[in-house]
Tab-separated table of C-alpha atoms and ligand atoms in Angstrom:
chain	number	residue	atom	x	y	z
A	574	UNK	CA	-85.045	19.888	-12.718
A	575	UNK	CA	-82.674	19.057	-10.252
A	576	UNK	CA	-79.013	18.074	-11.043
A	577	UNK	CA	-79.269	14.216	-11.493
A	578	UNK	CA	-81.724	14.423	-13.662
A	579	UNK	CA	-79.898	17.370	-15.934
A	580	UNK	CA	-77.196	15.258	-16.130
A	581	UNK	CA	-79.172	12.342	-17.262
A	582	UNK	CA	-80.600	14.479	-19.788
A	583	UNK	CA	-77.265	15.780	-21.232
A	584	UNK	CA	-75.925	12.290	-21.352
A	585	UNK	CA	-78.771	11.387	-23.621
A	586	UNK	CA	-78.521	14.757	-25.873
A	587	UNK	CA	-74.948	13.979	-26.152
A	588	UNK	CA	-72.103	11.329	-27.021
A	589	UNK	CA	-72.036	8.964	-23.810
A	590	UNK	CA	-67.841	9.974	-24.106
A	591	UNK	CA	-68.929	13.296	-22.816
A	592	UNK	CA	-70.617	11.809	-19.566
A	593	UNK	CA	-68.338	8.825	-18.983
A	594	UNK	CA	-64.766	8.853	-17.832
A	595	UNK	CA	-62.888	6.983	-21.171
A	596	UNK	CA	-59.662	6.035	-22.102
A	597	UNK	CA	-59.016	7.546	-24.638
A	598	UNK	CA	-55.775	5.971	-26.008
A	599	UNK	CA	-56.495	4.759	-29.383
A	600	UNK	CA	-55.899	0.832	-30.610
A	601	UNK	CA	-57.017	-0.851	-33.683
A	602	UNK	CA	-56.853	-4.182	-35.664
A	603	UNK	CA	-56.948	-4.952	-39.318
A	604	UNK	CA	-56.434	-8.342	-40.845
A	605	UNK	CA	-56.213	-9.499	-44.330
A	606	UNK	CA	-57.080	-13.491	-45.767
A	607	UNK	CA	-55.448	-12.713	-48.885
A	608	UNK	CA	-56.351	-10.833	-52.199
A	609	UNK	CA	-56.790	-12.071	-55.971
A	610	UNK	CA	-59.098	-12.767	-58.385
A	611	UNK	CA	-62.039	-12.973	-56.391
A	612	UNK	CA	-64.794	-12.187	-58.807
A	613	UNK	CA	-68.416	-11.613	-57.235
A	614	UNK	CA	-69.684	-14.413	-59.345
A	615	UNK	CA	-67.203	-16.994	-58.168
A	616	UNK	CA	-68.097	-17.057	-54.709
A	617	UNK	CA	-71.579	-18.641	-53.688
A	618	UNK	CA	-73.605	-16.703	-50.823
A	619	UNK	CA	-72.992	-19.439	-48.550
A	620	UNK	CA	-68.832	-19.120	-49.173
A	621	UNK	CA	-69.214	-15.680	-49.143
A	622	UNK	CA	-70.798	-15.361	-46.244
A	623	UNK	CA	-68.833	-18.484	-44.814
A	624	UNK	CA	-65.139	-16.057	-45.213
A	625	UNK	CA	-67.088	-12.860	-43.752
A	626	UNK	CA	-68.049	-14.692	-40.580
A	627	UNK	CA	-64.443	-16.190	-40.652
A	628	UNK	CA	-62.941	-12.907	-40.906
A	629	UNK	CA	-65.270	-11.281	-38.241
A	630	UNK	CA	-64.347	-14.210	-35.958
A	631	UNK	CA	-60.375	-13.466	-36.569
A	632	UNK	CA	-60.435	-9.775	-36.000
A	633	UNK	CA	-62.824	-9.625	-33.002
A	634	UNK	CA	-60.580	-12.239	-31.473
A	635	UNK	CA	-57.270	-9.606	-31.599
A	636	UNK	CA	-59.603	-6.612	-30.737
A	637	UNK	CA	-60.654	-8.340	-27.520
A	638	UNK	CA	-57.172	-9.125	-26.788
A	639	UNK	CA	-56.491	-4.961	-27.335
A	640	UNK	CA	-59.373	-4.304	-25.591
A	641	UNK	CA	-58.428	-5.812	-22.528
A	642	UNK	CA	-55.426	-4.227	-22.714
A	643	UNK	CA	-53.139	-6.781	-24.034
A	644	UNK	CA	-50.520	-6.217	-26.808
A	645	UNK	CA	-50.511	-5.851	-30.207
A	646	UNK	CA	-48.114	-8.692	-31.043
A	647	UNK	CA	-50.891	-11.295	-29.002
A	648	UNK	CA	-53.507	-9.731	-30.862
A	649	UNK	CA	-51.953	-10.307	-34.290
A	650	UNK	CA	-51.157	-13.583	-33.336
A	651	UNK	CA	-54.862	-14.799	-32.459
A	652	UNK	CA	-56.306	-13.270	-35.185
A	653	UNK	CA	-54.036	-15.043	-37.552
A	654	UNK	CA	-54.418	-18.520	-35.347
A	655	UNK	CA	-57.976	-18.183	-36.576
A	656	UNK	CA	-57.657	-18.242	-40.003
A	657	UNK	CA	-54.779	-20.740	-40.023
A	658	UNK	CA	-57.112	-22.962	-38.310
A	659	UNK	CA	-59.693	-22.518	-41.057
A	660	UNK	CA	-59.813	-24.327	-44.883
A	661	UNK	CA	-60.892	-21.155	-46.228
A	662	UNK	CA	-57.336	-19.175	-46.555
A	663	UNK	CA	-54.206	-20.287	-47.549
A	664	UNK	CA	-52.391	-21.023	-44.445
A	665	UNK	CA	-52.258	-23.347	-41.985
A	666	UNK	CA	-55.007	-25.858	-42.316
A	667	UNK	CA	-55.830	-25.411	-46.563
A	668	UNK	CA	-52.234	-23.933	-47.479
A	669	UNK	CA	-51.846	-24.447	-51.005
A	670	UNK	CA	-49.940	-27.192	-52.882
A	671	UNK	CA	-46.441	-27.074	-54.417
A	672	UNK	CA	-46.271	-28.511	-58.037
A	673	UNK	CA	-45.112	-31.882	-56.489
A	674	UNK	CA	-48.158	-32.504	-54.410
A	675	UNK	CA	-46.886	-30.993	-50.724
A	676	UNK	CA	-47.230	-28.012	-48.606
A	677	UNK	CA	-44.450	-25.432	-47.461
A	678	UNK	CA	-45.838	-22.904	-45.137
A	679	UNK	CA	-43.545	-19.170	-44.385
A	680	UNK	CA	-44.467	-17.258	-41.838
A	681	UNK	CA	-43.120	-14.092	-39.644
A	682	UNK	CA	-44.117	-11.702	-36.958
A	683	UNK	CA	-42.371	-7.995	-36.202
A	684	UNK	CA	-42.481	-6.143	-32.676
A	685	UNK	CA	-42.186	-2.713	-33.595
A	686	UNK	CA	-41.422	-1.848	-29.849
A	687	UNK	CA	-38.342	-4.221	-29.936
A	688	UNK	CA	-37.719	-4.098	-33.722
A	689	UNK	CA	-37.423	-7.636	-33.246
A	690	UNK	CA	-38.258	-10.354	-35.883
A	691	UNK	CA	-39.147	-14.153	-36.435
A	692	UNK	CA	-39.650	-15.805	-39.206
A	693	UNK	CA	-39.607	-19.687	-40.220
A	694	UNK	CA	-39.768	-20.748	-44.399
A	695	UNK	CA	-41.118	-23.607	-45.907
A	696	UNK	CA	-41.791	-25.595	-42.602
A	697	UNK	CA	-44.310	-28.814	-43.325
A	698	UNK	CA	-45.426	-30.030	-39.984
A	699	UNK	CA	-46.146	-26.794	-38.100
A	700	UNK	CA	-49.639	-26.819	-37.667
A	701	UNK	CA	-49.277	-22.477	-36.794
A	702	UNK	CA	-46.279	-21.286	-38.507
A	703	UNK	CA	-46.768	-17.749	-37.183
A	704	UNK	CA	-46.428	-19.192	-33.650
A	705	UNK	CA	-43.261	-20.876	-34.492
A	706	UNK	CA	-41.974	-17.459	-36.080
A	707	UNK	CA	-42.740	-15.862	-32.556
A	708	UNK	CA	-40.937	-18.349	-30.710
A	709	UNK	CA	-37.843	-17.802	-33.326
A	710	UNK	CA	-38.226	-14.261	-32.379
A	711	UNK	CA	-38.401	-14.641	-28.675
A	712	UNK	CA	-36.594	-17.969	-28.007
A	713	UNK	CA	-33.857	-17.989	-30.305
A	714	UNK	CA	-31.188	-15.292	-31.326
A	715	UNK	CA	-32.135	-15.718	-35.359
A	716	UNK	CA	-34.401	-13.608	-37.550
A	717	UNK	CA	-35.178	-16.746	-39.679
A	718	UNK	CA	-35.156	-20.340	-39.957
A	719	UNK	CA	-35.793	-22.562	-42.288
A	720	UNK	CA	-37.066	-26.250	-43.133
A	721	UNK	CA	-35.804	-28.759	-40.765
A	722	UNK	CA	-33.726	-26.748	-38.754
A	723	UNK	CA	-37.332	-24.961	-37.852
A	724	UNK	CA	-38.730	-28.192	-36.930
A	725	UNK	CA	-36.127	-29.117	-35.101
A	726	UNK	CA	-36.045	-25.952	-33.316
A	727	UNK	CA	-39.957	-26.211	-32.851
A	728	UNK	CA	-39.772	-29.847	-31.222
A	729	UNK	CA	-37.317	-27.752	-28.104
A	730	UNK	CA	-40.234	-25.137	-28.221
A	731	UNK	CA	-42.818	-28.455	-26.955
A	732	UNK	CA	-44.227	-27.795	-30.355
A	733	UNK	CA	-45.702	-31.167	-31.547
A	734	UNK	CA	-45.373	-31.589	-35.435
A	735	UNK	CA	-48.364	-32.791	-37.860
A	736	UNK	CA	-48.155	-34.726	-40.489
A	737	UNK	CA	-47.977	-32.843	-44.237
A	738	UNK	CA	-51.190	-34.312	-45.057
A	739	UNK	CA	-52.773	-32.282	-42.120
A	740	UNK	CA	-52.565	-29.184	-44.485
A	741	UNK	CA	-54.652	-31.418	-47.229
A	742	UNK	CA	-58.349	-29.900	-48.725
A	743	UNK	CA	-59.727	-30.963	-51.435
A	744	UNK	CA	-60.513	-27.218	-53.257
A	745	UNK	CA	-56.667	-26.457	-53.085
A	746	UNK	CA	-56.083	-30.098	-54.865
A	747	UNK	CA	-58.665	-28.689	-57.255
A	748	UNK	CA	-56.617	-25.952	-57.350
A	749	UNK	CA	-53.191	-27.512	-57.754
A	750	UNK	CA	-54.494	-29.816	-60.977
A	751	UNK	CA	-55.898	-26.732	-62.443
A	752	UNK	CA	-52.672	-24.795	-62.150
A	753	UNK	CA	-50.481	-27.753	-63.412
A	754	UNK	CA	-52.695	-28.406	-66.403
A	755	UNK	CA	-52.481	-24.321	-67.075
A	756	UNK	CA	-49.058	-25.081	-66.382
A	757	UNK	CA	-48.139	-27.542	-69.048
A	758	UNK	CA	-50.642	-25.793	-71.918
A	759	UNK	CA	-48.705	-22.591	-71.541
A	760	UNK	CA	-45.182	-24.394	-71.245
A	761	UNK	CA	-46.443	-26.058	-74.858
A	762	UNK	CA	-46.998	-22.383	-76.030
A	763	UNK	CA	-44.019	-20.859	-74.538
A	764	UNK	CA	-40.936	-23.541	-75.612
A	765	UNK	CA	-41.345	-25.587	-72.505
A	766	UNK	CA	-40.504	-22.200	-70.520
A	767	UNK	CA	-41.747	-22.535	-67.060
A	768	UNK	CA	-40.661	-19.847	-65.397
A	769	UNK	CA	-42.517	-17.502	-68.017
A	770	UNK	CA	-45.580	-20.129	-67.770
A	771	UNK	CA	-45.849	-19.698	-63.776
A	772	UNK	CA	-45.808	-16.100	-64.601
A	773	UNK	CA	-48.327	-16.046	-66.885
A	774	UNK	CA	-50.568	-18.412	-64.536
A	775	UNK	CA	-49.972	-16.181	-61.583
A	776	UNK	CA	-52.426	-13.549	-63.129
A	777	UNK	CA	-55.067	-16.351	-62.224
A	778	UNK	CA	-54.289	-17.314	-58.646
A	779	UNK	CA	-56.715	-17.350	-55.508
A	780	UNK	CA	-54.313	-16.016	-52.947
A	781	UNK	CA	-55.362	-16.049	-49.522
A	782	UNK	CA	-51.990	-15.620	-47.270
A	783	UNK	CA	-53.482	-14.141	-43.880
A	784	UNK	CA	-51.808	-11.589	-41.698
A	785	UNK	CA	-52.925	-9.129	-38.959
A	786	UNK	CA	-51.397	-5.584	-37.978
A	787	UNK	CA	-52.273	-4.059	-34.588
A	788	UNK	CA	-51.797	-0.926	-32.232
A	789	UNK	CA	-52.339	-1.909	-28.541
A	790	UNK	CA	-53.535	1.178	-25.695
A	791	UNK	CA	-49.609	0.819	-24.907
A	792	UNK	CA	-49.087	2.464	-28.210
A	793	UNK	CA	-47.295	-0.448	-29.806
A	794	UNK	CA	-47.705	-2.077	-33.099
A	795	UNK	CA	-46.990	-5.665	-34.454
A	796	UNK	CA	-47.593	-7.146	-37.680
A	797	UNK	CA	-47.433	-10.824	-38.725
A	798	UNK	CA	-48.141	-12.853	-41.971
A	799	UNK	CA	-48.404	-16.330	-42.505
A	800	UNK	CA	-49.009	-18.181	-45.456
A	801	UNK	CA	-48.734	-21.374	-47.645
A	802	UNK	CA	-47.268	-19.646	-50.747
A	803	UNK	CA	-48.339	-20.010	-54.131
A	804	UNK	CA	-50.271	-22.871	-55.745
A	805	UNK	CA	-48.020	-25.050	-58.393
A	806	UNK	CA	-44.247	-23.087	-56.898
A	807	UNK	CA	-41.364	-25.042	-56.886
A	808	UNK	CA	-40.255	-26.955	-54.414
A	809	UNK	CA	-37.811	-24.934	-51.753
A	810	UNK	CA	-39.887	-21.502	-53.320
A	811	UNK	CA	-39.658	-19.219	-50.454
A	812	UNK	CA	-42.126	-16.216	-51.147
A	813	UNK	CA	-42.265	-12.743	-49.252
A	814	UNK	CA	-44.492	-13.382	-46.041
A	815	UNK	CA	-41.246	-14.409	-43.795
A	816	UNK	CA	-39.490	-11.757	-44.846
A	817	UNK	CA	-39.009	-8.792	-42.962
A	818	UNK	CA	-39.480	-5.741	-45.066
A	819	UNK	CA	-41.210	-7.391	-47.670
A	820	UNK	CA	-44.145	-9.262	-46.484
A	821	UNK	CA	-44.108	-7.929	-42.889
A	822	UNK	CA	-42.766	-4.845	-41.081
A	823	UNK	CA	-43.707	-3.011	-38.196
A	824	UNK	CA	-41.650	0.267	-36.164
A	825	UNK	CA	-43.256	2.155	-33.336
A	826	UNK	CA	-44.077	5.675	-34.351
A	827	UNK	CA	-44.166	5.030	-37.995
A	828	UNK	CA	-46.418	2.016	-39.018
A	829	UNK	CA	-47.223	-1.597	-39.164
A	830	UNK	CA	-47.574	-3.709	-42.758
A	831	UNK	CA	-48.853	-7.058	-43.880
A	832	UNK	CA	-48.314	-8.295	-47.371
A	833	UNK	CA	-50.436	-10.535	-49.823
A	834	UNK	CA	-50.073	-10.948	-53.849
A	835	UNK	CA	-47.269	-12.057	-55.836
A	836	UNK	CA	-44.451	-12.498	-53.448
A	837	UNK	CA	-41.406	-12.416	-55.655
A	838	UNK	CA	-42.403	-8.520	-56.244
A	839	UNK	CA	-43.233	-8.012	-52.665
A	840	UNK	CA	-39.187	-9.228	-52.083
A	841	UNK	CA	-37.494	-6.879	-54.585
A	842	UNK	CA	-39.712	-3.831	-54.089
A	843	UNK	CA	-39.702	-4.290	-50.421
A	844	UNK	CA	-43.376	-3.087	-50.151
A	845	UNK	CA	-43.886	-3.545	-46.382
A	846	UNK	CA	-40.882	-1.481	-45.405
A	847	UNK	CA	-41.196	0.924	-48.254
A	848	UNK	CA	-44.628	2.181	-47.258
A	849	UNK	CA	-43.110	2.442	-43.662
A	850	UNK	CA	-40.196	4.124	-45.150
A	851	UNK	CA	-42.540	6.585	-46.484
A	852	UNK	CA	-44.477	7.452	-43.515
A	853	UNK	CA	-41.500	8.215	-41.726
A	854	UNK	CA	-38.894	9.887	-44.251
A	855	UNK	CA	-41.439	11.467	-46.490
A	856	UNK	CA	-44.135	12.234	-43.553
A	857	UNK	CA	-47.075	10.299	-45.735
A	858	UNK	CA	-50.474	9.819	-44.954
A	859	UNK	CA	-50.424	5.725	-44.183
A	860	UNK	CA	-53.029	6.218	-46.754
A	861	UNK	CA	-51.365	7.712	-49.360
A	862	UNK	CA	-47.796	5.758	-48.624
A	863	UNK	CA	-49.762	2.501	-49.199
A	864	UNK	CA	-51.320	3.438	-52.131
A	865	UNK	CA	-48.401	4.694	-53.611
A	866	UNK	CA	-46.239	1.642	-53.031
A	867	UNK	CA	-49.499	-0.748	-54.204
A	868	UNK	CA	-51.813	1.199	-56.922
A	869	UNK	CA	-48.449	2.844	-58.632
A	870	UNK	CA	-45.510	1.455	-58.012
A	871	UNK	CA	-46.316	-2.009	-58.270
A	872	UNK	CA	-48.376	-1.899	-60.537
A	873	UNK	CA	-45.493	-0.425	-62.706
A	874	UNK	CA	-43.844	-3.050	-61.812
A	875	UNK	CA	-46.216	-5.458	-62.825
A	876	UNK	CA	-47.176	-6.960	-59.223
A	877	UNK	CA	-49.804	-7.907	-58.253
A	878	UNK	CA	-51.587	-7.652	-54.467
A	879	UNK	CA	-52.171	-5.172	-50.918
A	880	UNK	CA	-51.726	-4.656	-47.502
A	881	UNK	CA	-53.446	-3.870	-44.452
A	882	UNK	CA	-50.809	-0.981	-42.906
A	883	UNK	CA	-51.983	0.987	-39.423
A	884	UNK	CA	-49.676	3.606	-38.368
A	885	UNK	CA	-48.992	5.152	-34.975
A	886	UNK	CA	-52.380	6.761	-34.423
A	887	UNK	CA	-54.649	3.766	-35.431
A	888	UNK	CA	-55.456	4.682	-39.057
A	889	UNK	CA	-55.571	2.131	-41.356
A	890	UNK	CA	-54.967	1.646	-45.012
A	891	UNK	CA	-56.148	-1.512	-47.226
A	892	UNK	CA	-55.305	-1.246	-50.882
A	893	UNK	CA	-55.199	-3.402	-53.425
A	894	UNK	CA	-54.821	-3.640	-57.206
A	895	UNK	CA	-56.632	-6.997	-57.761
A	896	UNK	CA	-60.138	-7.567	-58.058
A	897	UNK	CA	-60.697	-8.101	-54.337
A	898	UNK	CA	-58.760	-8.631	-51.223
A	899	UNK	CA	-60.524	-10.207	-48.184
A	900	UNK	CA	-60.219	-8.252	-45.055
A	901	UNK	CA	-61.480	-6.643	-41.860
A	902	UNK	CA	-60.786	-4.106	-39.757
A	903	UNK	CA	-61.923	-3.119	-36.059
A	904	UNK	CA	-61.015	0.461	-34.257
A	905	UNK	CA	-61.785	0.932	-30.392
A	906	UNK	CA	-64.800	1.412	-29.735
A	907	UNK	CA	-66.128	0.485	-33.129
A	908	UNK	CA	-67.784	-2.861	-34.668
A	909	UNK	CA	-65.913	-4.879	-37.032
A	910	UNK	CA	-65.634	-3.687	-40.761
A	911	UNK	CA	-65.759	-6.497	-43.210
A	912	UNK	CA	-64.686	-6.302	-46.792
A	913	UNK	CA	-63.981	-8.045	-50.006
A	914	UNK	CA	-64.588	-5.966	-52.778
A	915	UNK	CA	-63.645	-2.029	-53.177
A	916	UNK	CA	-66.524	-1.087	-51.606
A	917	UNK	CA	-67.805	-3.510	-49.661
B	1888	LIG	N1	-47.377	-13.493	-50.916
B	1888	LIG	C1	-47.563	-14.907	-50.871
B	1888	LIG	C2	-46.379	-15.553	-51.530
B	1888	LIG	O1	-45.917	-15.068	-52.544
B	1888	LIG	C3	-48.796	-15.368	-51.583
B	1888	LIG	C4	-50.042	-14.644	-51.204
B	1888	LIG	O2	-50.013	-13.573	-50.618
B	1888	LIG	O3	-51.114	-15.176	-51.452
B	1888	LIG	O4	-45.955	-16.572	-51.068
């Protein structure tokens, strides 16, 4: 046999890495469209399948963008543009109400090359909030703004605004009626208590706050998280996706977070930068440190929700401790992994 054709032959008998020069330097994606109750039997095939394809589409957009070579904080940024241009999750386009009828999107984004931040907070014309909190980051020298002073910051960023009604679907009106009327039966039970009703209706909620964590070839990792908070909260409520440490965290050598459940534990238990905080003072497993923080600590606590968390060498972790948790994850090389449920 002469040598072409041996090598031929060992290329086929082997990996193709073994025969082709590769580059080797890993990257990897995972995104999250929320977690919740999300029982098998309350999604239809055609939703089901509907939020898989959805998903797909949003991760294989920020893998291409890694693939080519581009950075992690574009990556996380176009996956999460999908799915807050989509109905299906709770940002963007089909962000859920507040109790008065309107919607107040959060969002932020972390560089964990620069350690810098952006973040905006109950913004209601910004058709991508996580865009906006990457302009705060690069354009501006805040962490975080909020409200008008966003907008108004947005309209010198040629950002144009859209009207509050833009964010409008008819399943998260659904929604918003159902949580009110859940609202005022347990207020009757509790002595008109509301904050101890919301609490008990929380248990309940459809999340479905996106956000995306990425390594890029350049060995950097981002993480962003944008959301429309939770169905029926107050006015002004400002939950834990725009803020840094809670919701979102990412630090080069150590890992990259992205929050979803019930934000107000997210904020005092810090979970993003707590799992971080774990990799790097306690040399954790990403695996382990996000299970900790999510299947023991929280649930101590009483919260309820995940993460998607990657750390410097492209593993990724995805608990939760609700019934499901949409998300998808895609490793070089690799075709995208899709799940809702535990184990699939
Ligand atoms: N964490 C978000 C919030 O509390 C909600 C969610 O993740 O669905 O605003």
């Amino acid at each position: 046999m002469n040598k072409l054709y041996l090598t031929i032959a060992l290329c086929l008998s082997l990996t193709s890495n073994t025969c082709f020069a590769k580059d080797d330097t890993p990257f990897a994606i995972a995104i999250h469209g929320g977690a919740g109750t999300i029982s098998a039997a309350s999604l239809s095939p055609e939703q089901e399948k509907a939020i898989r394809d959805k998903l797909k589409q949003a991760v294989d957009a920020g893998y291409k963008v890694l693939d080519k070579g581009g950075d992690s904080l574009d990556a996380v940024q176009s996956a999460i543009n999908v799915l807050e241009n989509s109905p299906l999750f709770n940002a963007g386009v089909g962000a859920v109400y507040t109790f008065d009828g309107g919607h107040e999107l959060d969002a932020s984004v972390m560089d964990g090359n620069t350690m810098n931040a952006g973040a905006v907070a109950g913004v209601k014309h910004i058709k991508n909030p996580i865009d906006l909190a990457r302009k705060v980051m690069e354009k501006s020298p805040h962490v975080m703004l909020y409200g008008q002073g966003a907008e108004e910051f947005a309209l010198t960023q040629q950002f144009s605004l859209v009207p509050n009604s833009h964010f409008d679907t008819p399943h998260r009106y659904a929604q918003l009626l159902d949580a009110k009327a859940s609202i005022i039966e347990a207020e009757q039970n509790n002595g008109d208590d509301y904050q101890a009703s919301v609490a008990q209706l929380t248990a309940n909620y459809k999340y479905g706050t996106v956000g995306a964590v990425a390594l890029d070839k350049q060995g950097n990792l981002a993480a962003g998280t944008s959301t429309g908070g939770m169905t029926a909260k107050r006015f002004g409520r400002i939950g834990d996706s725009p803020v840094i440490g809670a919701g979102t965290y990412a630090e080069n050598g150590v890992c990259a977070v992205s929050a979803t459940g019930h934000g107000e534990y997210f904020i005092r238990y810090q979970v993003a930068g707590d799992i971080c905080a774990k990799v790097k003072y306690q040399q954790l497993s990403i695996i382990q440190a996000a299970d900790e923080v999510i299947n023991q600590r929280l649930i101590s606590a009483g919260g309820t929700g995940g993460v998607i968390a990657i750390d410097q060498r492209g593993n990724i972790a995805t608990p939760f401790n609700t019934e499901g948790m949409y998300r998808a994850t895609r490793s070089q090389g690799q075709a995208a992994t899709i799940m809702i449920w535990r184990d699939k």
